[in-house]
Amino acid sequence: MERIVTQTRFVKTDIARPKRVAAYARVSSGKDAMLHSLAAQVNYYSKLIQSHSGWEYVGVYADEALTGTKESRENFQRLLADCRSGKIDMVITKSISRFARNTVTLLETVRELKSLEVDVYFEEQNIHSVNSDGELMLTILASYAQEESLSASENQKWRVRQNFQNGKPWRGFMMGYRYDGEKYVIVPEEAETVQTIFKDYLDGKGVVAIMKRLNEEGILTQQGYTWHQSAVRRILRNYAYTGNLLLQTKFRENHLTKRTLVNRGELPRYHAENTHEPIIDIDTYNLVQLEMARRAESFAKPQTKTEYPFTGLITCAGCGKHYRRKVTKTGSVWICTTYNTLGKSACPSKAIPESALMSVVDEIGDFSKITAITADKDNTLIFSLTNGETIVKRWKDRSRSESWTPEMRAAVGKKTKERSKQNGNS
């Protein structure tokens, strides 16, 4: 039987790659309600993208931000980096004002993403940035959003300044007081804490000692957090505890940056006397200010602060704080600021010997390529590079012999000789 073989051509079919979609969400305040709103946005976008046919879920990039400028938002910057690396095809965001309130910033960002063939979809305005008429509509609407933000900011400033002129404070909450709409009313147990802080300081205790005492006794701040040095200093410098108010000592630069500046005469200041019941008498307050100035002068160092290569580069994975350089008996180490200030109970991270850190960096090669380092448990270091790559390395603990200084060896040798003499005499 004759075998028949026929050549068959297969038609090549292009299988459409799913569109890689991410979302960006932002709230502009640290209040609980706002943070709940942020969580709701993250949940909403996660479900929306994952349930859409033909879309591949990349993630939701979310920021709790104080401004609408692109430089101030960590996850916004991460989103842009992933777009530049070709990981994202489309970004969904709620509105123009959530993406950027500055028209120039918005257009610069959208144009860059458009050049990378990344579409930005604004839900409220129903605009796709890659469409031909998208940029025109974005320019008009972004300008409107910016003016609306300016108008709201100016209205708020007017209300605040009217209150200042009438001797009313801006802040409604302060350790030791609650504001009832007309004046500050004392909260007895918190007022007692404030009084002990002033007393401890005049008795010679430092800010760190006071902070540790409050945390050891389980006393929380007015917002329910553990104490830090800055919180203790703010109380010691707070003139309102004398029953008087000094108003408009600070102001916001503008509605875009929202940077807080010290009022050095740019705006009028207001002094309102006897506005509420004092917790600290004026003489005690003045004595504390004089003592703080005296201590600051005595501890002032003429030399400028030294910047080291890893300054501001290493972040603790456990608590999110930066590492700082510390010189110990066994050499220089990089240590989490939380661990260094509050101890192991607050953050169980480890100090990294500088020599071990340098050895790991030498393995990577070009130090200039490193943009960030995350210090995680089990001696793990996660390096983020300028090209978007991530490298994971582990550093080695020093051996016991490496940890011993000449002074420590001499002290042990001395004790050994003394013990030998005692055994010989016995």
Short mmCIF file of C-alpha atoms in Angstrom, two decimals:
data_model
loop_
_atom_site.label_atom_id
_atom_site.label_comp_id
_atom_site.label_asym_id
_atom_site.label_seq_id
_atom_site.Cartn_x
_atom_site.Cartn_y
_atom_site.Cartn_z
CA MET A 1 0.00 0.00 0.00
CA GLU A 2 1.49 3.29 -1.09
CA ARG A 3 2.05 5.83 1.72
CA ILE A 4 0.93 9.36 0.86
CA VAL A 5 2.53 12.27 2.72
CA THR A 6 1.03 15.73 2.22
CA GLN A 7 2.70 18.96 3.37
CA THR A 8 0.36 21.03 5.50
CA ARG A 9 0.86 24.66 6.37
CA PHE A 10 -0.28 25.81 9.76
CA VAL A 11 -1.63 29.30 9.95
CA LYS A 12 0.17 31.20 12.72
CA THR A 13 -2.29 32.88 15.04
CA ASP A 14 -1.32 35.79 17.28
CA ILE A 15 -2.49 35.27 20.82
CA ALA A 16 -3.29 38.65 22.31
CA ARG A 17 -1.28 39.38 25.40
CA PRO A 18 -3.47 40.55 28.29
CA LYS A 19 -3.22 44.25 29.07
CA ARG A 20 -1.17 44.79 32.23
CA VAL A 21 -3.18 47.17 34.38
CA ALA A 22 -2.33 48.96 37.64
CA ALA A 23 -4.20 51.53 39.71
CA TYR A 24 -3.09 54.58 41.67
CA ALA A 25 -4.89 55.80 44.81
CA ARG A 26 -4.10 58.61 47.22
CA VAL A 27 -5.54 60.33 50.27
CA SER A 28 -4.17 63.63 51.54
CA SER A 29 -4.46 63.18 55.30
CA GLY A 30 -3.42 60.76 58.05
CA LYS A 31 -6.84 60.77 59.71
CA ASP A 32 -8.49 57.40 60.37
CA ALA A 33 -11.42 58.18 58.06
CA MET A 34 -9.06 59.07 55.23
CA LEU A 35 -6.97 55.95 55.74
CA HIS A 36 -10.18 53.89 55.66
CA SER A 37 -10.98 55.61 52.35
CA LEU A 38 -7.55 54.63 51.02
CA ALA A 39 -8.10 50.99 52.03
CA ALA A 40 -11.50 51.07 50.32
CA GLN A 41 -9.93 52.42 47.10
CA VAL A 42 -7.26 49.70 47.12
CA ASN A 43 -9.92 47.01 47.59
CA TYR A 44 -12.13 48.50 44.85
CA TYR A 45 -9.36 48.70 42.23
CA SER A 46 -8.02 45.24 43.06
CA LYS A 47 -11.44 43.68 42.41
CA LEU A 48 -12.10 45.86 39.32
CA ILE A 49 -8.89 44.90 37.53
CA GLN A 50 -8.87 41.22 38.49
CA SER A 51 -12.48 40.73 37.36
CA HIS A 52 -11.97 42.38 33.94
CA SER A 53 -11.49 39.98 31.03
CA GLY A 54 -8.30 40.64 29.10
CA TRP A 55 -6.59 42.50 31.93
CA GLU A 56 -3.65 41.28 33.96
CA TYR A 57 -3.52 42.62 37.52
CA VAL A 58 -0.22 44.36 38.30
CA GLY A 59 -1.19 45.96 41.60
CA VAL A 60 -2.50 49.05 43.35
CA TYR A 61 0.00 51.78 44.16
CA ALA A 62 -1.34 53.77 47.11
CA ASP A 63 0.01 56.80 48.97
CA GLU A 64 -0.94 58.62 52.12
CA ALA A 65 0.41 61.98 51.00
CA LEU A 66 0.46 65.55 52.29
CA THR A 67 0.78 67.17 48.88
CA GLY A 68 -0.19 66.71 45.26
CA THR A 69 3.31 67.12 43.86
CA LYS A 70 4.77 64.03 42.26
CA GLU A 71 8.10 64.31 44.10
CA SER A 72 6.54 63.71 47.52
CA ARG A 73 4.84 60.36 46.90
CA GLU A 74 6.91 57.21 47.32
CA ASN A 75 4.51 54.76 45.66
CA PHE A 76 3.75 57.21 42.84
CA GLN A 77 7.47 57.21 42.09
CA ARG A 78 7.47 53.40 42.21
CA LEU A 79 4.55 53.36 39.76
CA LEU A 80 6.47 55.58 37.33
CA ALA A 81 9.57 53.39 37.67
CA ASP A 82 7.55 50.26 36.82
CA CYS A 83 6.01 52.03 33.81
CA ARG A 84 9.49 52.97 32.58
CA SER A 85 10.58 49.35 33.04
CA GLY A 86 7.80 48.17 30.73
CA LYS A 87 5.80 46.37 33.42
CA ILE A 88 2.53 48.35 32.97
CA ASP A 89 0.31 49.10 29.96
CA MET A 90 -2.46 51.11 31.64
CA VAL A 91 -2.97 53.01 34.90
CA ILE A 92 -6.40 53.65 36.37
CA THR A 93 -6.93 56.50 38.83
CA LYS A 94 -10.02 58.06 40.36
CA SER A 95 -9.59 61.64 39.18
CA ILE A 96 -7.19 64.31 38.00
CA SER A 97 -6.94 65.80 41.50
CA ARG A 98 -5.87 62.43 42.92
CA PHE A 99 -3.14 62.07 40.30
CA ALA A 100 -1.75 65.62 40.55
CA ARG A 101 -3.22 69.03 41.41
CA ASN A 102 -0.51 70.88 39.56
CA THR A 103 -1.29 71.24 35.83
CA VAL A 104 2.37 71.24 34.80
CA THR A 105 3.14 68.13 36.87
CA LEU A 106 0.11 66.33 35.46
CA LEU A 107 0.93 67.05 31.82
CA GLU A 108 4.64 66.22 32.22
CA THR A 109 3.77 62.86 33.75
CA VAL A 110 1.01 61.99 31.28
CA ARG A 111 3.19 62.95 28.30
CA GLU A 112 6.06 60.81 29.56
CA LEU A 113 3.76 57.80 30.07
CA LYS A 114 2.17 58.39 26.67
CA SER A 115 5.65 58.26 25.06
CA LEU A 116 6.08 54.88 26.81
CA GLU A 117 2.70 53.78 25.37
CA VAL A 118 1.18 53.68 28.85
CA ASP A 119 -2.45 54.85 28.99
CA VAL A 120 -3.76 56.70 32.04
CA TYR A 121 -7.52 56.42 32.56
CA PHE A 122 -9.24 59.01 34.79
CA GLU A 123 -12.51 57.49 36.00
CA GLU A 124 -14.45 60.58 37.08
CA GLN A 125 -13.65 62.50 33.90
CA ASN A 126 -13.82 59.37 31.65
CA ILE A 127 -10.60 60.38 29.88
CA HIS A 128 -7.93 58.15 28.33
CA SER A 129 -4.62 59.99 28.03
CA VAL A 130 -3.65 58.16 24.84
CA ASN A 131 -6.70 59.47 22.95
CA SER A 132 -6.14 62.32 20.50
CA ASP A 133 -8.30 64.77 22.45
CA GLY A 134 -7.17 63.48 25.85
CA GLU A 135 -4.43 66.06 26.47
CA LEU A 136 -6.66 69.03 25.63
CA MET A 137 -9.33 67.86 28.06
CA LEU A 138 -6.72 67.11 30.72
CA THR A 139 -5.23 70.61 30.39
CA ILE A 140 -8.64 72.26 30.84
CA LEU A 141 -9.78 70.05 33.71
CA ALA A 142 -6.41 70.08 35.51
CA SER A 143 -6.37 73.90 35.42
CA TYR A 144 -9.88 73.89 36.86
CA ALA A 145 -8.86 71.44 39.62
CA GLN A 146 -5.85 73.60 40.46
CA GLU A 147 -7.96 76.74 40.73
CA GLU A 148 -10.54 74.89 42.82
CA SER A 149 -7.76 73.78 45.17
CA LEU A 150 -6.50 77.38 45.40
CA SER A 151 -10.00 78.67 46.16
CA ALA A 152 -10.56 76.08 48.90
CA SER A 153 -7.14 76.86 50.37
CA GLU A 154 -7.78 80.62 50.44
CA ASN A 155 -11.21 80.11 52.06
CA GLN A 156 -9.66 77.91 54.73
CA LYS A 157 -6.90 80.45 55.39
CA TRP A 158 -9.48 83.22 55.76
CA ARG A 159 -11.45 81.21 58.37
CA VAL A 160 -8.30 80.33 60.30
CA ARG A 161 -7.08 83.95 60.36
CA GLN A 162 -10.48 85.18 61.50
CA ASN A 163 -10.26 82.71 64.39
CA PHE A 164 -6.75 83.93 65.19
CA GLN A 165 -7.98 87.52 65.35
CA ASN A 166 -10.69 86.37 67.78
CA GLY A 167 -8.15 84.50 69.94
CA LYS A 168 -9.25 81.02 68.85
CA PRO A 169 -6.65 78.27 68.20
CA TRP A 170 -6.18 76.27 65.00
CA ARG A 171 -5.63 72.89 66.64
CA GLY A 172 -8.49 71.27 68.57
CA PHE A 173 -6.43 68.57 70.29
CA MET A 174 -3.48 68.93 72.61
CA MET A 175 -2.12 66.72 75.39
CA GLY A 176 -3.87 67.84 78.57
CA TYR A 177 -6.74 69.67 76.85
CA ARG A 178 -9.77 69.20 74.62
CA TYR A 179 -11.31 72.08 72.67
CA ASP A 180 -15.07 72.48 73.23
CA GLY A 181 -15.56 74.96 70.39
CA GLU A 182 -14.90 78.04 72.54
CA LYS A 183 -11.91 77.23 74.75
CA TYR A 184 -9.53 74.50 75.86
CA VAL A 185 -10.87 72.33 78.71
CA ILE A 186 -8.44 70.44 80.96
CA VAL A 187 -8.28 66.61 80.88
CA PRO A 188 -7.03 65.91 84.45
CA GLU A 189 -5.04 62.67 83.89
CA GLU A 190 -3.31 64.10 80.81
CA ALA A 191 -2.63 67.40 82.57
CA GLU A 192 -0.87 65.46 85.32
CA THR A 193 1.39 63.83 82.71
CA VAL A 194 2.27 67.26 81.30
CA GLN A 195 3.12 68.56 84.78
CA THR A 196 5.42 65.56 85.47
CA ILE A 197 7.27 66.22 82.19
CA PHE A 198 7.98 69.84 83.17
CA LYS A 199 8.96 68.78 86.71
CA ASP A 200 11.29 66.01 85.51
CA TYR A 201 13.05 68.40 83.18
CA LEU A 202 13.64 71.02 85.87
CA ASP A 203 14.82 68.23 88.20
CA GLY A 204 17.65 67.56 85.76
CA LYS A 205 16.31 64.72 83.60
CA GLY A 206 16.90 64.83 79.86
CA VAL A 207 14.36 64.43 77.10
CA VAL A 208 15.42 60.82 76.43
CA ALA A 209 15.13 59.88 80.12
CA ILE A 210 11.64 61.43 80.30
CA MET A 211 10.60 59.61 77.12
CA LYS A 212 11.78 56.25 78.47
CA ARG A 213 10.04 56.82 81.81
CA LEU A 214 6.71 57.55 80.11
CA ASN A 215 6.99 54.46 77.89
CA GLU A 216 8.03 52.22 80.78
CA GLU A 217 5.00 53.37 82.79
CA GLY A 218 2.71 52.60 79.85
CA ILE A 219 1.61 56.22 79.41
CA LEU A 220 0.59 57.00 75.81
CA THR A 221 0.53 60.26 73.89
CA GLN A 222 -2.74 62.10 73.32
CA GLN A 223 -3.12 60.24 70.00
CA GLY A 224 -2.47 56.86 71.64
CA TYR A 225 1.14 56.30 70.50
CA THR A 226 4.37 55.58 72.37
CA TRP A 227 6.53 58.57 73.18
CA HIS A 228 9.43 59.89 71.11
CA GLN A 229 11.90 62.67 71.87
CA SER A 230 10.14 65.11 69.54
CA ALA A 231 6.81 64.66 71.38
CA VAL A 232 8.44 65.46 74.74
CA ARG A 233 10.17 68.54 73.29
CA ARG A 234 6.90 69.81 71.78
CA ILE A 235 5.25 69.70 75.20
CA LEU A 236 8.16 71.48 76.89
CA ARG A 237 8.02 74.26 74.27
CA ASN A 238 4.23 74.61 74.16
CA TYR A 239 3.31 78.08 75.38
CA ALA A 240 -0.42 77.17 75.48
CA TYR A 241 0.10 75.30 78.76
CA THR A 242 0.41 78.70 80.49
CA GLY A 243 -3.25 79.52 79.70
CA ASN A 244 -2.25 81.94 76.92
CA LEU A 245 -2.08 81.51 73.16
CA LEU A 246 0.49 82.69 70.64
CA LEU A 247 -1.24 82.30 67.27
CA GLN A 248 -0.06 82.13 63.63
CA THR A 249 3.51 81.24 64.54
CA LYS A 250 3.58 79.10 61.35
CA PHE A 251 1.90 79.21 57.96
CA ARG A 252 1.52 77.16 54.76
CA GLU A 253 3.71 78.22 51.83
CA ASN A 254 0.97 77.68 49.24
CA HIS A 255 -1.86 75.33 48.28
CA LEU A 256 0.38 73.15 46.08
CA THR A 257 3.44 72.39 48.22
CA LYS A 258 1.58 72.83 51.55
CA ARG A 259 5.01 73.23 53.13
CA THR A 260 4.80 74.59 56.69
CA LEU A 261 7.08 77.59 57.32
CA VAL A 262 7.95 79.47 60.50
CA ASN A 263 6.33 82.91 60.55
CA ARG A 264 9.26 85.33 60.73
CA GLY A 265 7.19 88.43 60.11
CA GLU A 266 5.60 87.49 56.79
CA LEU A 267 2.18 87.48 58.52
CA PRO A 268 0.91 89.09 61.75
CA ARG A 269 1.08 87.06 64.97
CA TYR A 270 -1.56 87.25 67.70
CA HIS A 271 -1.09 86.96 71.47
CA ALA A 272 -4.28 86.02 73.33
CA GLU A 273 -4.07 86.17 77.14
CA ASN A 274 -6.05 84.12 79.71
CA THR A 275 -7.94 82.16 77.07
CA HIS A 276 -8.14 78.97 79.15
CA GLU A 277 -7.12 77.42 82.47
CA PRO A 278 -3.33 76.92 82.71
CA ILE A 279 -1.63 73.58 83.43
CA ILE A 280 1.81 75.15 83.93
CA ASP A 281 2.44 78.54 85.52
CA ILE A 282 4.32 81.10 83.44
CA ASP A 283 7.38 81.10 85.74
CA THR A 284 7.83 77.33 85.38
CA TYR A 285 7.45 77.60 81.61
CA ASN A 286 10.07 80.37 81.39
CA LEU A 287 12.50 78.41 83.59
CA VAL A 288 12.18 75.40 81.27
CA GLN A 289 12.86 77.53 78.18
CA LEU A 290 15.97 78.98 79.81
CA GLU A 291 17.16 75.50 80.83
CA MET A 292 16.58 74.14 77.33
CA ALA A 293 18.61 77.01 75.87
CA ARG A 294 21.39 76.43 78.43
CA ARG A 295 21.61 72.70 77.66
CA ALA A 296 21.53 73.30 73.91
CA GLU A 297 24.44 75.75 74.21
CA SER A 298 26.49 73.43 76.43
CA PHE A 299 26.05 70.48 74.08
CA ALA A 300 26.47 72.46 70.88
CA LYS A 301 29.20 71.08 68.63
CA PRO A 302 31.05 73.49 66.33
CA GLN A 303 31.82 70.89 63.66
CA THR A 304 29.38 70.21 60.85
CA LYS A 305 27.45 66.96 60.63
CA THR A 306 29.33 64.23 58.76
CA GLU A 307 27.49 62.46 55.93
CA TYR A 308 28.41 58.80 55.36
CA PRO A 309 27.83 56.80 52.14
CA PHE A 310 24.91 54.83 53.63
CA THR A 311 23.19 57.80 55.32
CA GLY A 312 19.48 57.81 54.42
CA LEU A 313 19.93 54.72 52.23
CA ILE A 314 19.11 51.83 54.59
CA THR A 315 15.51 51.27 55.78
CA CYS A 316 14.43 48.79 58.44
CA ALA A 317 11.89 46.27 57.09
CA GLY A 318 10.47 45.81 60.59
CA CYS A 319 9.58 49.37 61.63
CA GLY A 320 10.22 51.42 58.48
CA LYS A 321 12.80 53.74 60.06
CA HIS A 322 16.21 54.58 58.62
CA TYR A 323 19.49 53.12 59.88
CA ARG A 324 22.17 55.41 61.30
CA ARG A 325 25.90 54.97 61.83
CA LYS A 326 27.06 54.28 65.37
CA VAL A 327 30.59 53.79 66.69
CA THR A 328 30.83 50.99 69.28
CA LYS A 329 33.71 49.38 71.17
CA THR A 330 33.93 46.68 68.51
CA GLY A 331 33.83 49.09 65.56
CA SER A 332 31.36 51.05 63.44
CA VAL A 333 27.89 49.57 62.87
CA TRP A 334 24.67 50.65 61.11
CA ILE A 335 21.70 50.42 63.44
CA CYS A 336 17.93 51.01 63.18
CA THR A 337 17.02 54.31 64.87
CA THR A 338 14.02 52.72 66.61
CA TYR A 339 16.17 49.92 68.03
CA ASN A 340 18.88 52.38 69.04
CA THR A 341 16.44 54.72 70.82
CA LEU A 342 13.74 52.42 72.22
CA GLY A 343 15.48 49.04 72.41
CA LYS A 344 14.82 45.50 71.17
CA SER A 345 11.25 45.43 72.51
CA ALA A 346 10.30 48.18 70.03
CA CYS A 347 12.22 46.74 67.05
CA PRO A 348 14.06 43.37 67.06
CA SER A 349 16.42 44.33 64.23
CA LYS A 350 20.18 43.73 64.29
CA ALA A 351 23.07 46.15 64.05
CA ILE A 352 25.04 45.59 60.83
CA PRO A 353 28.83 45.86 61.13
CA GLU A 354 30.07 48.41 58.62
CA SER A 355 32.75 46.00 57.41
CA ALA A 356 30.10 43.33 56.66
CA LEU A 357 27.97 45.91 54.85
CA MET A 358 30.90 47.03 52.71
CA SER A 359 31.73 43.41 51.82
CA VAL A 360 28.21 42.84 50.50
CA VAL A 361 28.28 46.10 48.52
CA ASP A 362 31.63 45.09 46.97
CA GLU A 363 29.92 41.94 45.62
CA ILE A 364 27.37 44.10 43.80
CA GLY A 365 30.00 46.31 42.21
CA ASP A 366 29.03 49.87 41.29
CA PHE A 367 27.82 51.64 44.46
CA SER A 368 26.27 54.48 42.40
CA LYS A 369 23.66 52.04 41.03
CA ILE A 370 22.16 51.46 44.49
CA THR A 371 19.07 53.61 45.14
CA ALA A 372 17.84 51.99 48.37
CA ILE A 373 18.66 49.19 50.81
CA THR A 374 16.07 47.35 52.92
CA ALA A 375 17.42 45.53 55.99
CA ASP A 376 15.24 42.48 56.71
CA LYS A 377 15.44 39.64 59.23
CA ASP A 378 17.97 36.79 58.99
CA ASN A 379 20.76 39.18 57.94
CA THR A 380 19.01 39.85 54.62
CA LEU A 381 19.71 43.01 52.60
CA ILE A 382 17.50 43.91 49.63
CA PHE A 383 19.20 46.28 47.19
CA SER A 384 17.15 48.39 44.73
CA LEU A 385 19.11 49.49 41.66
CA THR A 386 18.71 52.37 39.20
CA ASN A 387 17.70 49.99 36.37
CA GLY A 388 14.72 48.70 38.37
CA GLU A 389 16.39 45.42 39.38
CA THR A 390 16.39 44.03 42.92
CA ILE A 391 19.30 42.07 44.38
CA VAL A 392 19.05 40.10 47.65
CA LYS A 393 22.20 39.49 49.68
CA ARG A 394 23.00 38.23 53.19
CA TRP A 395 25.66 39.67 55.44
CA LYS A 396 27.78 37.58 57.80
CA ASP A 397 27.94 38.05 61.56
CA ARG A 398 31.35 38.84 62.98
CA SER A 399 33.14 35.95 64.63
CA ARG A 400 33.68 36.18 68.37
CA SER A 401 37.39 36.83 67.87
CA GLU A 402 36.64 39.71 65.48
CA SER A 403 34.32 41.27 68.05
CA TRP A 404 37.00 41.50 70.72
CA THR A 405 38.90 44.77 71.06
CA PRO A 406 42.49 44.93 72.41
CA GLU A 407 41.08 46.43 75.65
CA MET A 408 38.69 43.49 76.05
CA ARG A 409 41.51 40.98 75.46
CA ALA A 410 43.72 42.77 78.00
CA ALA A 411 40.92 42.77 80.61
CA VAL A 412 40.32 39.02 80.16
CA GLY A 413 44.05 38.32 80.35
CA LYS A 414 44.31 40.28 83.58
CA LYS A 415 41.39 38.37 85.14
CA THR A 416 42.96 35.05 84.07
CA LYS A 417 46.27 35.92 85.74
CA GLU A 418 44.50 36.99 88.94
CA ARG A 419 42.50 33.74 88.99
CA SER A 420 45.73 31.71 88.50
CA LYS A 421 47.41 33.49 91.42
CA GLN A 422 44.42 32.81 93.67
CA ASN A 423 44.41 29.12 92.74
CA GLY A 424 48.17 28.91 93.37
CA ASN A 425 47.90 30.51 96.80
CA SER A 426 45.08 28.19 97.77
#
